[in-house]
């Protein structure tokens, strides 16, 4: 199994631009999580899905952030418009039983 | 008060010694406890989880849980330079897939 796949691995954009991050969970995992990691705030859960349905989006910082999971093998996290304070590493994780498996992350820099 | 607290370190331990990492949590309803290791620039990976009071051993790693004191720890025996990483403590409630992470402890093993 290839593990959780995220793209792009690195993204540099200018303030105000739309950013779309993509995630392919491990096949058979029915829960998917989006996290953001910064030095100041650590690893924060943004949103998670179970069977493609959003269960808890209380961690989404504001309306500029949105996430979708149109099917069991694909999810997106979109930031529109992006701001410099959104610069962080964004991780996607999928879960089976008790274990969450993290993807390699997308390092986002908003100038 | 943060929900999950860890000493940020850095914690320096000589090679071959025992490294002790500590974590406290505020929610008495927490049921499951996880230790993740994160190398610099990489994604978190699960080391072990524990549900019941007492010790759980896996190779050189031992997790210890004391629910009365709301305290969970990770011991690493015979520390190796390859153990140098940030260790993240995470907790969740029964029936809840949502993990709450501490900010992590940076561990350095000195050869």
PDB file of C-alpha atoms in Angstrom:
ATOM      1  CA  UNK A   1       0.000   0.000   0.000  1.00  0.00           C
ATOM      2  CA  UNK A   2       1.328   3.456  -0.902  1.00  0.00           C
ATOM      3  CA  UNK A   3       0.070   5.047   2.280  1.00  0.00           C
ATOM      4  CA  UNK A   4      -1.733   8.363   2.455  1.00  0.00           C
ATOM      5  CA  UNK A   5      -0.898  10.464  -0.583  1.00  0.00           C
ATOM      6  CA  UNK A   6      -0.889  14.249  -0.520  1.00  0.00           C
ATOM      7  CA  UNK A   7      -0.284  16.786  -3.244  1.00  0.00           C
ATOM      8  CA  UNK A   8       1.358  19.104  -3.779  1.00  0.00           C
ATOM      9  CA  UNK A   9       4.226  18.507  -1.360  1.00  0.00           C
ATOM     10  CA  UNK A  10       5.211  22.157  -1.455  1.00  0.00           C
ATOM     11  CA  UNK A  11       3.199  25.207  -2.398  1.00  0.00           C
ATOM     12  CA  UNK A  12       4.304  28.813  -2.551  1.00  0.00           C
ATOM     13  CA  UNK A  13       1.644  31.357  -3.372  1.00  0.00           C
ATOM     14  CA  UNK A  14       0.851  34.996  -2.960  1.00  0.00           C
ATOM     15  CA  UNK A  15      -1.622  36.448  -0.526  1.00  0.00           C
ATOM     16  CA  UNK A  16      -5.136  36.459  -1.936  1.00  0.00           C
ATOM     17  CA  UNK A  17      -4.673  33.431  -4.173  1.00  0.00           C
ATOM     18  CA  UNK A  18      -6.710  30.265  -3.907  1.00  0.00           C
ATOM     19  CA  UNK A  19      -4.911  27.187  -2.637  1.00  0.00           C
ATOM     20  CA  UNK A  20      -6.166  23.634  -3.021  1.00  0.00           C
ATOM     21  CA  UNK A  21      -4.569  20.752  -1.158  1.00  0.00           C
ATOM     22  CA  UNK A  22      -5.358  17.175  -2.098  1.00  0.00           C
ATOM     23  CA  UNK A  23      -5.390  13.894  -0.239  1.00  0.00           C
ATOM     24  CA  UNK A  24      -5.890  10.274  -1.131  1.00  0.00           C
ATOM     25  CA  UNK A  25      -6.460   8.118   1.963  1.00  0.00           C
ATOM     26  CA  UNK A  26      -5.383   4.528   2.368  1.00  0.00           C
ATOM     27  CA  UNK A  27      -7.824   2.225   0.638  1.00  0.00           C
ATOM     28  CA  UNK A  28     -10.378   0.802   3.059  1.00  0.00           C
ATOM     29  CA  UNK A  29      -9.943   3.501   5.688  1.00  0.00           C
ATOM     30  CA  UNK A  30     -13.284   5.167   6.324  1.00  0.00           C
ATOM     31  CA  UNK A  31     -12.139   8.184   8.316  1.00  0.00           C
ATOM     32  CA  UNK A  32     -10.071  11.085   7.012  1.00  0.00           C
ATOM     33  CA  UNK A  33      -8.554  13.956   8.964  1.00  0.00           C
ATOM     34  CA  UNK A  34      -7.028  17.292   7.993  1.00  0.00           C
ATOM     35  CA  UNK A  35      -4.459  18.827  10.360  1.00  0.00           C
ATOM     36  CA  UNK A  36      -2.378  21.968  10.351  1.00  0.00           C
ATOM     37  CA  UNK A  37       1.003  22.158  12.102  1.00  0.00           C
ATOM     38  CA  UNK A  38       2.878  25.307  13.058  1.00  0.00           C
ATOM     39  CA  UNK A  39       5.662  25.961  15.520  1.00  0.00           C
ATOM     40  CA  UNK A  40       3.438  28.216  17.589  1.00  0.00           C
ATOM     41  CA  UNK A  41       0.278  26.114  17.766  1.00  0.00           C
ATOM     42  CA  UNK A  42       1.510  22.584  17.177  1.00  0.00           C
ATOM     43  CA  UNK A  43      -0.677  20.024  15.440  1.00  0.00           C
ATOM     44  CA  UNK A  44      -4.299  21.131  15.178  1.00  0.00           C
ATOM     45  CA  UNK A  45      -7.237  19.182  13.797  1.00  0.00           C
ATOM     46  CA  UNK A  46      -9.128  21.214  11.218  1.00  0.00           C
ATOM     47  CA  UNK A  47     -11.855  18.810  10.132  1.00  0.00           C
ATOM     48  CA  UNK A  48     -12.565  15.117   9.871  1.00  0.00           C
ATOM     49  CA  UNK A  49     -14.809  12.942   7.767  1.00  0.00           C
ATOM     50  CA  UNK A  50     -16.333   9.563   8.384  1.00  0.00           C
ATOM     51  CA  UNK A  51     -17.638   7.663   5.356  1.00  0.00           C
ATOM     52  CA  UNK A  52     -17.194  10.868   3.317  1.00  0.00           C
ATOM     53  CA  UNK A  53     -19.425  12.886   5.675  1.00  0.00           C
ATOM     54  CA  UNK A  54     -17.951  15.820   7.628  1.00  0.00           C
ATOM     55  CA  UNK A  55     -18.271  15.000  11.324  1.00  0.00           C
ATOM     56  CA  UNK A  56     -16.431  17.788  13.096  1.00  0.00           C
ATOM     57  CA  UNK A  57     -15.271  21.016  11.452  1.00  0.00           C
ATOM     58  CA  UNK A  58     -14.890  22.996  14.657  1.00  0.00           C
ATOM     59  CA  UNK A  59     -11.180  23.395  14.005  1.00  0.00           C
ATOM     60  CA  UNK A  60     -11.610  25.156  10.670  1.00  0.00           C
ATOM     61  CA  UNK A  61     -10.256  28.618  11.442  1.00  0.00           C
ATOM     62  CA  UNK A  62     -12.663  30.674   9.369  1.00  0.00           C
ATOM     63  CA  UNK A  63     -14.837  30.762   6.284  1.00  0.00           C
ATOM     64  CA  UNK A  64     -11.815  31.064   4.039  1.00  0.00           C
ATOM     65  CA  UNK A  65     -11.224  27.361   4.671  1.00  0.00           C
ATOM     66  CA  UNK A  66     -13.387  24.645   3.171  1.00  0.00           C
ATOM     67  CA  UNK A  67     -13.011  20.891   2.786  1.00  0.00           C
ATOM     68  CA  UNK A  68     -14.745  18.287   0.704  1.00  0.00           C
ATOM     69  CA  UNK A  69     -14.688  14.554   0.356  1.00  0.00           C
ATOM     70  CA  UNK A  70     -16.618  13.658  -2.781  1.00  0.00           C
ATOM     71  CA  UNK A  71     -15.745   9.976  -2.554  1.00  0.00           C
ATOM     72  CA  UNK A  72     -13.898   7.488  -0.372  1.00  0.00           C
ATOM     73  CA  UNK A  73     -10.605   7.963  -2.166  1.00  0.00           C
ATOM     74  CA  UNK A  74     -10.242  11.715  -2.436  1.00  0.00           C
ATOM     75  CA  UNK A  75     -10.470  14.848  -0.319  1.00  0.00           C
ATOM     76  CA  UNK A  76      -9.569  18.497  -0.806  1.00  0.00           C
ATOM     77  CA  UNK A  77      -8.830  21.356   1.538  1.00  0.00           C
ATOM     78  CA  UNK A  78      -9.248  24.759  -0.020  1.00  0.00           C
ATOM     79  CA  UNK A  79      -8.147  28.159   1.235  1.00  0.00           C
ATOM     80  CA  UNK A  80      -9.617  31.165  -0.527  1.00  0.00           C
ATOM     81  CA  UNK A  81      -8.284  33.804  -0.242  1.00  0.00           C
ATOM     82  CA  UNK A  82      -4.998  32.730   1.304  1.00  0.00           C
ATOM     83  CA  UNK A  83      -3.172  34.873   3.866  1.00  0.00           C
ATOM     84  CA  UNK A  84       0.425  34.797   5.172  1.00  0.00           C
ATOM     85  CA  UNK A  85      -0.795  33.429   8.533  1.00  0.00           C
ATOM     86  CA  UNK A  86      -2.007  30.318   6.727  1.00  0.00           C
ATOM     87  CA  UNK A  87       1.615  29.319   6.151  1.00  0.00           C
ATOM     88  CA  UNK A  88       2.037  25.921   7.783  1.00  0.00           C
ATOM     89  CA  UNK A  89       2.390  22.229   7.082  1.00  0.00           C
ATOM     90  CA  UNK A  90      -0.960  20.632   6.319  1.00  0.00           C
ATOM     91  CA  UNK A  91      -1.297  16.926   7.006  1.00  0.00           C
ATOM     92  CA  UNK A  92      -3.960  14.528   5.908  1.00  0.00           C
ATOM     93  CA  UNK A  93      -4.457  11.303   7.860  1.00  0.00           C
ATOM     94  CA  UNK A  94      -6.696   8.290   7.459  1.00  0.00           C
ATOM     95  CA  UNK A  95      -7.768   5.895  10.140  1.00  0.00           C
ATOM     96  CA  UNK A  96      -8.394   2.242  10.681  1.00  0.00           C
ATOM     97  CA  UNK A  97      -9.346   0.896  14.085  1.00  0.00           C
ATOM     98  CA  UNK A  98      -7.402   2.998  16.587  1.00  0.00           C
ATOM     99  CA  UNK A  99      -4.570   4.130  14.357  1.00  0.00           C
ATOM    100  CA  UNK A 100      -4.297   7.273  12.283  1.00  0.00           C
ATOM    101  CA  UNK A 101      -1.776   7.153   9.454  1.00  0.00           C
ATOM    102  CA  UNK A 102      -0.417  10.473   8.323  1.00  0.00           C
ATOM    103  CA  UNK A 103       0.488  11.539   4.833  1.00  0.00           C
ATOM    104  CA  UNK A 104       3.777  13.306   4.099  1.00  0.00           C
ATOM    105  CA  UNK A 105       2.187  16.741   4.371  1.00  0.00           C
ATOM    106  CA  UNK A 106       1.970  19.834   2.196  1.00  0.00           C
ATOM    107  CA  UNK A 107       4.278  22.668   3.155  1.00  0.00           C
ATOM    108  CA  UNK A 108       2.424  25.889   2.336  1.00  0.00           C
ATOM    109  CA  UNK A 109       4.042  29.293   2.206  1.00  0.00           C
ATOM    110  CA  UNK A 110       1.851  32.321   1.556  1.00  0.00           C
ATOM    111  CA  UNK A 111       3.838  35.432   0.696  1.00  0.00           C
TER     112      UNK A 111
ATOM    113  CA  UNK B   1      -5.211  25.319  30.522  1.00  0.00           C
ATOM    114  CA  UNK B   2      -4.251  23.296  27.472  1.00  0.00           C
ATOM    115  CA  UNK B   3      -6.060  19.996  27.045  1.00  0.00           C
ATOM    116  CA  UNK B   4      -2.841  18.020  26.580  1.00  0.00           C
ATOM    117  CA  UNK B   5       0.399  19.326  28.014  1.00  0.00           C
ATOM    118  CA  UNK B   6       3.961  18.273  27.359  1.00  0.00           C
ATOM    119  CA  UNK B   7       7.297  19.775  28.272  1.00  0.00           C
ATOM    120  CA  UNK B   8       8.602  21.159  24.996  1.00  0.00           C
ATOM    121  CA  UNK B   9      12.196  20.328  25.858  1.00  0.00           C
ATOM    122  CA  UNK B  10      14.671  19.938  24.425  1.00  0.00           C
ATOM    123  CA  UNK B  11      15.382  16.854  26.480  1.00  0.00           C
ATOM    124  CA  UNK B  12      18.924  15.579  26.111  1.00  0.00           C
ATOM    125  CA  UNK B  13      19.741  11.990  27.072  1.00  0.00           C
ATOM    126  CA  UNK B  14      23.046  10.098  26.690  1.00  0.00           C
ATOM    127  CA  UNK B  15      23.052   7.167  24.321  1.00  0.00           C
ATOM    128  CA  UNK B  16      22.162   3.955  26.097  1.00  0.00           C
ATOM    129  CA  UNK B  17      20.262   5.678  28.908  1.00  0.00           C
ATOM    130  CA  UNK B  18      16.518   5.717  29.540  1.00  0.00           C
ATOM    131  CA  UNK B  19      14.574   8.632  28.084  1.00  0.00           C
ATOM    132  CA  UNK B  20      11.402   9.563  29.961  1.00  0.00           C
ATOM    133  CA  UNK B  21       8.730  11.639  28.259  1.00  0.00           C
ATOM    134  CA  UNK B  22       5.718  12.918  30.140  1.00  0.00           C
ATOM    135  CA  UNK B  23       2.226  14.107  29.254  1.00  0.00           C
ATOM    136  CA  UNK B  24      -0.727  15.339  31.289  1.00  0.00           C
ATOM    137  CA  UNK B  25      -4.299  15.788  30.114  1.00  0.00           C
ATOM    138  CA  UNK B  26      -7.214  17.759  31.478  1.00  0.00           C
ATOM    139  CA  UNK B  27     -10.274  15.792  30.330  1.00  0.00           C
ATOM    140  CA  UNK B  28     -11.090  13.011  32.783  1.00  0.00           C
ATOM    141  CA  UNK B  29     -13.246  11.428  30.092  1.00  0.00           C
ATOM    142  CA  UNK B  30     -10.187  10.654  27.987  1.00  0.00           C
ATOM    143  CA  UNK B  31     -10.036   6.962  27.208  1.00  0.00           C
ATOM    144  CA  UNK B  32      -7.278   6.303  24.705  1.00  0.00           C
ATOM    145  CA  UNK B  33      -3.729   7.589  24.708  1.00  0.00           C
ATOM    146  CA  UNK B  34      -1.218   7.620  21.908  1.00  0.00           C
ATOM    147  CA  UNK B  35       2.451   8.380  21.433  1.00  0.00           C
ATOM    148  CA  UNK B  36       3.611   9.564  18.023  1.00  0.00           C
ATOM    149  CA  UNK B  37       7.175  10.207  16.898  1.00  0.00           C
ATOM    150  CA  UNK B  38       7.935  12.932  14.389  1.00  0.00           C
ATOM    151  CA  UNK B  39      11.316  13.367  12.772  1.00  0.00           C
ATOM    152  CA  UNK B  40      12.210  16.832  11.559  1.00  0.00           C
ATOM    153  CA  UNK B  41      10.471  17.567   8.275  1.00  0.00           C
ATOM    154  CA  UNK B  42       8.494  14.327   8.385  1.00  0.00           C
ATOM    155  CA  UNK B  43       4.976  13.310   9.366  1.00  0.00           C
ATOM    156  CA  UNK B  44       3.976  11.849  12.734  1.00  0.00           C
ATOM    157  CA  UNK B  45       4.099   8.086  13.053  1.00  0.00           C
ATOM    158  CA  UNK B  46       2.433   6.029  15.756  1.00  0.00           C
ATOM    159  CA  UNK B  47       4.726   4.355  18.284  1.00  0.00           C
ATOM    160  CA  UNK B  48       2.148   2.884  20.635  1.00  0.00           C
ATOM    161  CA  UNK B  49      -1.213   3.371  22.291  1.00  0.00           C
ATOM    162  CA  UNK B  50      -2.535   2.504  25.720  1.00  0.00           C
ATOM    163  CA  UNK B  51      -6.040   2.278  27.176  1.00  0.00           C
ATOM    164  CA  UNK B  52      -5.671   0.754  30.623  1.00  0.00           C
ATOM    165  CA  UNK B  53      -3.906   1.907  33.741  1.00  0.00           C
ATOM    166  CA  UNK B  54      -0.444   0.468  34.139  1.00  0.00           C
ATOM    167  CA  UNK B  55       2.381  -0.298  31.770  1.00  0.00           C
ATOM    168  CA  UNK B  56       2.443  -1.484  28.188  1.00  0.00           C
ATOM    169  CA  UNK B  57       5.718  -2.602  26.672  1.00  0.00           C
ATOM    170  CA  UNK B  58       6.732  -2.855  23.026  1.00  0.00           C
ATOM    171  CA  UNK B  59      10.400  -3.529  22.432  1.00  0.00           C
ATOM    172  CA  UNK B  60      12.436  -0.676  23.860  1.00  0.00           C
ATOM    173  CA  UNK B  61       9.316   1.411  24.445  1.00  0.00           C
ATOM    174  CA  UNK B  62       7.068   1.369  27.505  1.00  0.00           C
ATOM    175  CA  UNK B  63       3.931   3.467  27.862  1.00  0.00           C
ATOM    176  CA  UNK B  64       2.638   4.135  31.359  1.00  0.00           C
ATOM    177  CA  UNK B  65      -0.857   5.377  32.159  1.00  0.00           C
ATOM    178  CA  UNK B  66      -2.263   6.707  35.436  1.00  0.00           C
ATOM    179  CA  UNK B  67      -5.833   7.874  34.915  1.00  0.00           C
ATOM    180  CA  UNK B  68      -6.247   9.014  38.517  1.00  0.00           C
ATOM    181  CA  UNK B  69      -3.377  11.444  38.060  1.00  0.00           C
ATOM    182  CA  UNK B  70      -4.291  12.138  34.409  1.00  0.00           C
ATOM    183  CA  UNK B  71      -0.768  11.316  33.409  1.00  0.00           C
ATOM    184  CA  UNK B  72       0.766   9.264  30.637  1.00  0.00           C
ATOM    185  CA  UNK B  73       4.434   8.704  29.966  1.00  0.00           C
ATOM    186  CA  UNK B  74       6.723   7.051  27.451  1.00  0.00           C
ATOM    187  CA  UNK B  75       9.987   5.404  28.423  1.00  0.00           C
ATOM    188  CA  UNK B  76      12.623   4.605  25.843  1.00  0.00           C
ATOM    189  CA  UNK B  77      15.230   2.136  27.039  1.00  0.00           C
ATOM    190  CA  UNK B  78      18.725   1.875  25.594  1.00  0.00           C
ATOM    191  CA  UNK B  79      18.283   5.199  23.782  1.00  0.00           C
ATOM    192  CA  UNK B  80      19.792   5.414  20.312  1.00  0.00           C
ATOM    193  CA  UNK B  81      20.713   8.473  18.253  1.00  0.00           C
ATOM    194  CA  UNK B  82      17.943   7.413  15.859  1.00  0.00           C
ATOM    195  CA  UNK B  83      15.451   8.074  18.668  1.00  0.00           C
ATOM    196  CA  UNK B  84      16.189  11.798  18.377  1.00  0.00           C
ATOM    197  CA  UNK B  85      12.859  13.296  17.316  1.00  0.00           C
ATOM    198  CA  UNK B  86       9.831  15.146  18.626  1.00  0.00           C
ATOM    199  CA  UNK B  87       7.416  12.954  20.564  1.00  0.00           C
ATOM    200  CA  UNK B  88       3.743  13.867  20.474  1.00  0.00           C
ATOM    201  CA  UNK B  89       1.207  12.740  23.046  1.00  0.00           C
ATOM    202  CA  UNK B  90      -2.415  12.474  21.882  1.00  0.00           C
ATOM    203  CA  UNK B  91      -5.666  11.595  23.624  1.00  0.00           C
ATOM    204  CA  UNK B  92      -9.196  10.808  22.609  1.00  0.00           C
ATOM    205  CA  UNK B  93     -12.506  10.076  24.273  1.00  0.00           C
ATOM    206  CA  UNK B  94     -14.476   6.869  24.048  1.00  0.00           C
ATOM    207  CA  UNK B  95     -16.284   6.601  20.744  1.00  0.00           C
ATOM    208  CA  UNK B  96     -14.625   9.740  19.437  1.00  0.00           C
ATOM    209  CA  UNK B  97     -12.156   9.536  16.585  1.00  0.00           C
ATOM    210  CA  UNK B  98     -10.851  13.027  17.219  1.00  0.00           C
ATOM    211  CA  UNK B  99      -7.285  13.114  18.540  1.00  0.00           C
ATOM    212  CA  UNK B 100      -6.092  16.041  20.632  1.00  0.00           C
ATOM    213  CA  UNK B 101      -2.328  16.456  20.453  1.00  0.00           C
ATOM    214  CA  UNK B 102       0.138  18.008  22.828  1.00  0.00           C
ATOM    215  CA  UNK B 103       2.745  20.342  21.374  1.00  0.00           C
ATOM    216  CA  UNK B 104       5.427  17.677  21.636  1.00  0.00           C
ATOM    217  CA  UNK B 105       8.730  17.141  23.408  1.00  0.00           C
ATOM    218  CA  UNK B 106      11.928  17.382  21.415  1.00  0.00           C
ATOM    219  CA  UNK B 107      14.303  14.584  22.392  1.00  0.00           C
ATOM    220  CA  UNK B 108      17.996  14.536  21.547  1.00  0.00           C
ATOM    221  CA  UNK B 109      20.111  11.441  22.179  1.00  0.00           C
ATOM    222  CA  UNK B 110      23.744  12.359  22.672  1.00  0.00           C
ATOM    223  CA  UNK B 111      26.250   9.798  21.305  1.00  0.00           C
TER     224      UNK B 111
END
